[in-house]
């Protein structure tokens, strides 16, 4: 385990960027989860753009655990044994831009 990011106000990218070294970036793959229907509704009804939604809401991810890729399966099994839903939603890579974390791809369809 290398770190945790509690995803509250500020969204997934900003909260995660705060807990990783400045030479790394976190890339989250939106295709690994479905945006909660409540957030889709609020976004549509309130006219909230996807970038604004992702800067404000957790988009269905309440906590990010940063683990070594070799330990990911063990972490997932351990969490599942305690009734916690978890999945690999991205990866940490060497930073090549000023961005500390980003969301890529499109959310999985309902």
Tab-separated table of C-alpha atoms in Angstrom, residues 1-77:
chain	number	residue	atom	x	y	z
A	1	UNK	CA	0.000	0.000	0.000
A	2	UNK	CA	1.476	3.320	-1.091
A	3	UNK	CA	-1.336	5.681	-0.154
A	4	UNK	CA	-5.005	6.563	0.007
A	5	UNK	CA	-7.032	9.420	-1.411
A	6	UNK	CA	-10.449	10.120	0.122
A	7	UNK	CA	-12.558	11.437	-2.723
A	8	UNK	CA	-14.753	14.208	-1.358
A	9	UNK	CA	-15.163	17.751	-2.639
A	10	UNK	CA	-12.604	18.386	-5.342
A	11	UNK	CA	-13.125	15.221	-7.329
A	12	UNK	CA	-11.060	12.155	-8.149
A	13	UNK	CA	-8.158	13.776	-10.001
A	14	UNK	CA	-7.420	16.642	-7.599
A	15	UNK	CA	-7.653	14.536	-4.454
A	16	UNK	CA	-5.441	11.794	-5.891
A	17	UNK	CA	-2.848	14.217	-7.285
A	18	UNK	CA	-2.265	15.485	-3.737
A	19	UNK	CA	-1.059	12.091	-2.482
A	20	UNK	CA	1.355	11.072	-5.246
A	21	UNK	CA	4.903	12.333	-5.839
A	22	UNK	CA	5.255	15.249	-8.286
A	23	UNK	CA	7.092	13.088	-10.848
A	24	UNK	CA	4.074	10.768	-11.241
A	25	UNK	CA	0.549	11.063	-12.599
A	26	UNK	CA	-2.572	8.998	-11.961
A	27	UNK	CA	-4.587	8.066	-15.028
A	28	UNK	CA	-8.113	6.889	-14.260
A	29	UNK	CA	-9.943	4.859	-16.892
A	30	UNK	CA	-13.619	5.876	-16.893
A	31	UNK	CA	-14.512	2.679	-18.797
A	32	UNK	CA	-13.927	0.678	-15.598
A	33	UNK	CA	-17.043	2.000	-13.844
A	34	UNK	CA	-20.526	3.354	-14.469
A	35	UNK	CA	-21.337	6.870	-13.339
A	36	UNK	CA	-23.995	6.653	-10.609
A	37	UNK	CA	-27.459	7.378	-11.993
A	38	UNK	CA	-28.000	10.084	-9.333
A	39	UNK	CA	-24.998	12.017	-10.625
A	40	UNK	CA	-26.134	11.608	-14.234
A	41	UNK	CA	-29.507	13.047	-13.218
A	42	UNK	CA	-28.017	15.981	-11.298
A	43	UNK	CA	-25.649	16.747	-14.153
A	44	UNK	CA	-28.447	16.708	-16.738
A	45	UNK	CA	-31.000	18.611	-14.648
A	46	UNK	CA	-28.503	21.180	-13.422
A	47	UNK	CA	-26.685	21.629	-16.716
A	48	UNK	CA	-23.388	20.624	-15.075
A	49	UNK	CA	-20.686	19.843	-17.628
A	50	UNK	CA	-18.619	16.673	-17.303
A	51	UNK	CA	-15.416	18.587	-16.383
A	52	UNK	CA	-17.281	20.541	-13.683
A	53	UNK	CA	-18.969	17.389	-12.428
A	54	UNK	CA	-15.614	15.605	-12.161
A	55	UNK	CA	-14.012	18.539	-10.337
A	56	UNK	CA	-16.835	18.622	-7.791
A	57	UNK	CA	-18.274	15.135	-7.221
A	58	UNK	CA	-16.654	11.771	-6.560
A	59	UNK	CA	-18.403	10.224	-9.600
A	60	UNK	CA	-18.914	6.979	-7.732
A	61	UNK	CA	-15.434	6.525	-6.291
A	62	UNK	CA	-15.261	7.294	-2.594
A	63	UNK	CA	-11.702	6.139	-1.923
A	64	UNK	CA	-8.634	5.463	-4.036
A	65	UNK	CA	-6.039	3.026	-2.720
A	66	UNK	CA	-2.640	3.237	-4.361
A	67	UNK	CA	-1.111	-0.236	-4.416
A	68	UNK	CA	1.747	-1.919	-6.246
A	69	UNK	CA	0.368	-3.554	-9.412
A	70	UNK	CA	1.713	-6.898	-8.179
A	71	UNK	CA	-0.435	-6.565	-5.039
A	72	UNK	CA	-3.643	-5.454	-6.789
A	73	UNK	CA	-5.259	-8.912	-6.874
A	74	UNK	CA	-4.488	-9.489	-3.208
A	75	UNK	CA	-5.920	-6.073	-2.281
A	76	UNK	CA	-9.090	-6.735	-4.307
A	77	UNK	CA	-9.593	-10.169	-2.726
